[in-house]
PDB file of C-alpha atoms and ligand atoms in Angstrom:
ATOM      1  CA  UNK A   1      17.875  20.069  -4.623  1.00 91.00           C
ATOM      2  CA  UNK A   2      18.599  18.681  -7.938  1.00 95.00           C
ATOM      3  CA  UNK A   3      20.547  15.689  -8.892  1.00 93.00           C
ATOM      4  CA  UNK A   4      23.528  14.981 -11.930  1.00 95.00           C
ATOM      5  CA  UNK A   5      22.008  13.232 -14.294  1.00 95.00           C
ATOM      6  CA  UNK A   6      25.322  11.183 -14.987  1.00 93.00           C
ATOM      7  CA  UNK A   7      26.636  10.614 -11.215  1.00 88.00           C
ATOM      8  CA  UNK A   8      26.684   7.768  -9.685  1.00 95.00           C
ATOM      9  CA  UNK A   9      24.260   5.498  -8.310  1.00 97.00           C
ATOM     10  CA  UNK A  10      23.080   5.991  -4.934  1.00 97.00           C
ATOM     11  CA  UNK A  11      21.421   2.766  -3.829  1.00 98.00           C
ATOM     12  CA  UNK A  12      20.075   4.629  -1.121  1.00 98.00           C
ATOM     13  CA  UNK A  13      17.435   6.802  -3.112  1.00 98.00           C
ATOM     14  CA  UNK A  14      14.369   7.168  -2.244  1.00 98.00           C
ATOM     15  CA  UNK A  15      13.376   4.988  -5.438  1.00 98.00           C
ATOM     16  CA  UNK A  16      16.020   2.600  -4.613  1.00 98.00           C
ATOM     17  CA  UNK A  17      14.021   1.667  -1.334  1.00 98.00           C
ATOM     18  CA  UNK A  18      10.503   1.576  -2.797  1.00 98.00           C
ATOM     19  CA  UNK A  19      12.297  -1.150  -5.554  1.00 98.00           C
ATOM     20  CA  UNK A  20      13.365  -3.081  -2.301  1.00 98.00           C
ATOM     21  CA  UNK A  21      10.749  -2.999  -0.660  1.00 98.00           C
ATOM     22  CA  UNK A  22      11.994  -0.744   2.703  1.00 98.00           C
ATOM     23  CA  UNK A  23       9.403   1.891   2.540  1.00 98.00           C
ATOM     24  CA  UNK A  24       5.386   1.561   1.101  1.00 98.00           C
ATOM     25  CA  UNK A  25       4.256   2.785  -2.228  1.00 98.00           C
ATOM     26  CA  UNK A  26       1.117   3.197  -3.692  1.00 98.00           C
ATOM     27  CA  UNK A  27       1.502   0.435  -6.988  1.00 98.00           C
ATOM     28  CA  UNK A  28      -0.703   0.638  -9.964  1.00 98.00           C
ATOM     29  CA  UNK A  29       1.155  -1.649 -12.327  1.00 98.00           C
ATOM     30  CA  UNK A  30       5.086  -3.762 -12.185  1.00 98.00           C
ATOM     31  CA  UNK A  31       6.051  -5.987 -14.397  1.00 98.00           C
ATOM     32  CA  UNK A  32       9.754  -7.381 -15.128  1.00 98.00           C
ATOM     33  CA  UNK A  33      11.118  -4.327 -16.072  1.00 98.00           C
ATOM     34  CA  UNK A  34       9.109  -1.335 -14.125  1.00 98.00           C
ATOM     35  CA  UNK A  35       7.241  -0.091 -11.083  1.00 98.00           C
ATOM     36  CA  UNK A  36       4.189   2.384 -11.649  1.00 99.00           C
ATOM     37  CA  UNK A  37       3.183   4.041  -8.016  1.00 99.00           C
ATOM     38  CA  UNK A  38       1.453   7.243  -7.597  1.00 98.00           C
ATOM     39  CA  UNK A  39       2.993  10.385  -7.111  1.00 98.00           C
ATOM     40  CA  UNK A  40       3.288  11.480  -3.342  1.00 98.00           C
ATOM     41  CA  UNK A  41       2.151  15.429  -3.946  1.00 98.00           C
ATOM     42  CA  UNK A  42       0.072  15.080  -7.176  1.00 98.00           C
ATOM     43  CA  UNK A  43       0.159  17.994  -9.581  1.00 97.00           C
ATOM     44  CA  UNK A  44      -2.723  16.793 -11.666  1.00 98.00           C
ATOM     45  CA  UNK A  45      -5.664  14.469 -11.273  1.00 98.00           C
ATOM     46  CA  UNK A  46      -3.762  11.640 -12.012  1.00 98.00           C
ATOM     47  CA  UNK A  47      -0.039  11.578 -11.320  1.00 98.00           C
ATOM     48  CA  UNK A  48       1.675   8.415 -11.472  1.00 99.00           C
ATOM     49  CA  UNK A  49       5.601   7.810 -12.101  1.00 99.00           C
ATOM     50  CA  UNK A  50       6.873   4.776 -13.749  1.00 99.00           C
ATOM     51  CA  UNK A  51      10.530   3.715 -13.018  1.00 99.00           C
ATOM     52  CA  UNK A  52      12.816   1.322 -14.575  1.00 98.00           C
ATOM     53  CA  UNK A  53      13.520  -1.601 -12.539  1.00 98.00           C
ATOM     54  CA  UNK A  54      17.579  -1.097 -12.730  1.00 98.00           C
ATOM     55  CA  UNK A  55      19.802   1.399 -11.109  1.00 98.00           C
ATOM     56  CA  UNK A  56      19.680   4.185 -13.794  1.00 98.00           C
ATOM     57  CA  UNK A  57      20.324   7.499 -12.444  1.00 98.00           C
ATOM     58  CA  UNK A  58      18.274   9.218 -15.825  1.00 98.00           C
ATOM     59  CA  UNK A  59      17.095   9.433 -18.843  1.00 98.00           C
ATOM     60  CA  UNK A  60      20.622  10.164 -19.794  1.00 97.00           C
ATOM     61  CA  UNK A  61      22.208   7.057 -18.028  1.00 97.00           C
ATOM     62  CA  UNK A  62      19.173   4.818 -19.115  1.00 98.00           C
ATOM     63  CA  UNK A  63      19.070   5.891 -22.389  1.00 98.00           C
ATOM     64  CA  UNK A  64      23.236   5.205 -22.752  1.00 98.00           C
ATOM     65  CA  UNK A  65      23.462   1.728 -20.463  1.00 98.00           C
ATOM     66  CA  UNK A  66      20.573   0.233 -20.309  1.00 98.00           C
ATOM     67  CA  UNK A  67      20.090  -2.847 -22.398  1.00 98.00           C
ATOM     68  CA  UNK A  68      17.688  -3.189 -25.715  1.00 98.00           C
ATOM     69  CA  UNK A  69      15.417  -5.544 -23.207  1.00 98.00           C
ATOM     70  CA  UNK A  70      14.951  -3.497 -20.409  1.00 98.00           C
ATOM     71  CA  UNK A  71      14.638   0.144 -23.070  1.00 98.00           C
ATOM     72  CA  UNK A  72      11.740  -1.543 -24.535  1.00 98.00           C
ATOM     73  CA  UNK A  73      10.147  -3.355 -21.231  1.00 98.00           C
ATOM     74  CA  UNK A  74      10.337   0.365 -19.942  1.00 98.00           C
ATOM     75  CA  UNK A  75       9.051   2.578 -22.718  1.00 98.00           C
ATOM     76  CA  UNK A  76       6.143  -0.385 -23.104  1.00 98.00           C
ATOM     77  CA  UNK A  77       5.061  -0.086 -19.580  1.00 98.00           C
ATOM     78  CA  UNK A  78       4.830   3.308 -19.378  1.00 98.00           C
ATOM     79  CA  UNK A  79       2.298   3.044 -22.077  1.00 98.00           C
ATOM     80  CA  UNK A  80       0.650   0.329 -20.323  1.00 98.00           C
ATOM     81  CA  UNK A  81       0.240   2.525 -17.371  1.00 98.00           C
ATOM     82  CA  UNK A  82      -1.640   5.424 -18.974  1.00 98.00           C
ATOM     83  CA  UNK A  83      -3.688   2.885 -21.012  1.00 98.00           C
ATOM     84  CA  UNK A  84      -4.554   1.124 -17.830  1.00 98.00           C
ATOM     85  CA  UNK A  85      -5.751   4.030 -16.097  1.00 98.00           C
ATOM     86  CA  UNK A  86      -8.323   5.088 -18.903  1.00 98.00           C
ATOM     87  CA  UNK A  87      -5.721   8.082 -20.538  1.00 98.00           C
ATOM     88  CA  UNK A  88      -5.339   7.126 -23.622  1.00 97.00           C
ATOM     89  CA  UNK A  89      -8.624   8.766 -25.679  1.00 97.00           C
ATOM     90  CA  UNK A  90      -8.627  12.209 -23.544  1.00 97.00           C
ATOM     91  CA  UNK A  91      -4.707  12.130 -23.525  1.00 98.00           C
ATOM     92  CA  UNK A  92      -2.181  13.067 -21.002  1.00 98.00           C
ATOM     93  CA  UNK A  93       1.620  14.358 -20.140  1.00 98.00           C
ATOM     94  CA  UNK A  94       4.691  12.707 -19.848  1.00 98.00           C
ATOM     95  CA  UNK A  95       7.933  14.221 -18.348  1.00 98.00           C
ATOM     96  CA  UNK A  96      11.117  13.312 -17.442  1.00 98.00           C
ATOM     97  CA  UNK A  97      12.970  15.503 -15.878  1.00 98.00           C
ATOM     98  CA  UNK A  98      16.931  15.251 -16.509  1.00 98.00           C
ATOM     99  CA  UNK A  99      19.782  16.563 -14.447  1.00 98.00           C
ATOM    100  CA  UNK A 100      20.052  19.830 -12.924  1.00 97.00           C
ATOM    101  CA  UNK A 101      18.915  22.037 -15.304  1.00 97.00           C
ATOM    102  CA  UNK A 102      15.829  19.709 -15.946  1.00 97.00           C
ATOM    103  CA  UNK A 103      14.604  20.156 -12.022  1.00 97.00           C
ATOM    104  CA  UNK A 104      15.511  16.432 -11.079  1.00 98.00           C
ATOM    105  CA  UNK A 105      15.165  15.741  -7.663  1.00 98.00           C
ATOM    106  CA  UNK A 106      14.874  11.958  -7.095  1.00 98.00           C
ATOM    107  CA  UNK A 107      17.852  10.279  -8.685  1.00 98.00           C
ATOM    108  CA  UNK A 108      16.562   7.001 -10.253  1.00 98.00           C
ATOM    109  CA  UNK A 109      14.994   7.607 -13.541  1.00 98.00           C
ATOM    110  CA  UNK A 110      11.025   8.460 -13.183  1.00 98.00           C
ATOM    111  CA  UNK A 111       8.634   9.146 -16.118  1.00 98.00           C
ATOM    112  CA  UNK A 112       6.207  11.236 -14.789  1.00 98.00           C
ATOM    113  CA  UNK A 113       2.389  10.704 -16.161  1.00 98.00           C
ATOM    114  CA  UNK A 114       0.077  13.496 -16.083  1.00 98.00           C
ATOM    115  CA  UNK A 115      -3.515  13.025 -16.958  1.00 98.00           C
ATOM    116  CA  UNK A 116      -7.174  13.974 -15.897  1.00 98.00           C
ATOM    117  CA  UNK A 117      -7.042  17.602 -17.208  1.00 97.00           C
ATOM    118  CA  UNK A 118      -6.660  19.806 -20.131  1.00 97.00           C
ATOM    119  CA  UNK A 119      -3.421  20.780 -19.735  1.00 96.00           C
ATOM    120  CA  UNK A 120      -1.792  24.405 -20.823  1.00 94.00           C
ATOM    121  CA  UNK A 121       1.447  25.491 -21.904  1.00 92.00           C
ATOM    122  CA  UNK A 122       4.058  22.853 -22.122  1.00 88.00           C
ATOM    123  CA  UNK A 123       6.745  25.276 -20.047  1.00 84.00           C
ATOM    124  CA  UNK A 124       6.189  27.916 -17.207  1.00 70.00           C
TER     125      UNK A 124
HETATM  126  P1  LIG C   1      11.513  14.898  -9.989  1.00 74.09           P
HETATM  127  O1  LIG C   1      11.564  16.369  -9.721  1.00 74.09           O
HETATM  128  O2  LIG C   1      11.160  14.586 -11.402  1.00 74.09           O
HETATM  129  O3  LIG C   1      12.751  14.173  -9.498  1.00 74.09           O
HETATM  130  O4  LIG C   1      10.270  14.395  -9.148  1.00 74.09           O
HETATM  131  C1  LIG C   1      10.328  13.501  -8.082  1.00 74.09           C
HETATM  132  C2  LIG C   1       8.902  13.140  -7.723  1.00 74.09           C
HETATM  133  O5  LIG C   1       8.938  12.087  -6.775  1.00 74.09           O
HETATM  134  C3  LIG C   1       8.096  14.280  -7.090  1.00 74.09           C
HETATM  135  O6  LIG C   1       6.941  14.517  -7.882  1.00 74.09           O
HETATM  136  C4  LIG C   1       7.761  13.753  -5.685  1.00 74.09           C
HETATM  137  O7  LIG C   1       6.491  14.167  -5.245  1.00 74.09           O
HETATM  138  C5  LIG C   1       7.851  12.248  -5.904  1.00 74.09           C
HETATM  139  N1  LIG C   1       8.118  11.461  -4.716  1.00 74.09           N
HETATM  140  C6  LIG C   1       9.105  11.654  -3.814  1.00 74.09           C
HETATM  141  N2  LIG C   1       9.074  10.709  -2.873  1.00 74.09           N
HETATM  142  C7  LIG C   1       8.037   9.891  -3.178  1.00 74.09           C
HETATM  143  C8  LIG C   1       7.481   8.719  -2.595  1.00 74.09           C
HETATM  144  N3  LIG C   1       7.974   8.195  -1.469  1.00 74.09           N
HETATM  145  N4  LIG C   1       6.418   8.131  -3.183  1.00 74.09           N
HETATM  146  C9  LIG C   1       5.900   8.664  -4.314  1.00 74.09           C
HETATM  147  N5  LIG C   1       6.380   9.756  -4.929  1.00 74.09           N
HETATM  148  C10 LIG C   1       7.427  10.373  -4.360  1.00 74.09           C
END
């Protein structure tokens, strides 16, 4: 079921718990300001998401409240991640989805990394 990309927090996301430590994720990479884990039902060879260490709902909320520190800790890890895991000369995907309309599902922002593949059209 999707998720508002502007409600409120709901510190008990599924997210929320892998940040505290209640339930096991498979890490490839934290830092101060993110979490990289693999994707629980990959859709590529390599599917990892990246999340923001903070309570941000979205891209929309992150993007608004988050400060210049944790924007840039963020949008550098993510590019740590694919670097990390050997994507950066073939290439690979990134997605966010946002809000209802973007197909949201968790709510606690997620940048999704896609890699391992040619990939086709952006949109089905
Ligand atoms: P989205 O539609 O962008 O909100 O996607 C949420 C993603 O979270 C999906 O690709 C799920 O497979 C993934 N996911 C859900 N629960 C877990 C979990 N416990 N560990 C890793 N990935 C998960």
């Amino acid at each position: 079921m999707p998720v508002s990309a502007t409600g409120p927090y709901d510190q008990g996301n599924i997210f929320a718990k892998i940040l505290r430590g209640e339930i096991p994720c498979n890490k490839v990479f934290e830092d101060d300001f993110a979490l990289a884990f693999h994707d629980i039902a990959p859709q590529a060879p390599v599917h990892v998401l990246v999340i923001p260490k903070g309570p941000y709902v979205s891209w929309a909320d992150f993007s608004a409240t988050a400060t210049d520190a944790e924007i840039g800790g963020f949008v550098r890890a993510v590019g740590q991640v694919a670097r990390d895991l050997g994507l950066e000369e073939p290439g690979y995907r990134l997605l966010a989805n946002t809000g209802v309309h973007g197909n949201q599902v968790v709510p606690h922002l997620h940048v999704h990394i896609f890699g391992g593949r040619q990939f086709g059209a952006m949109l089905s």
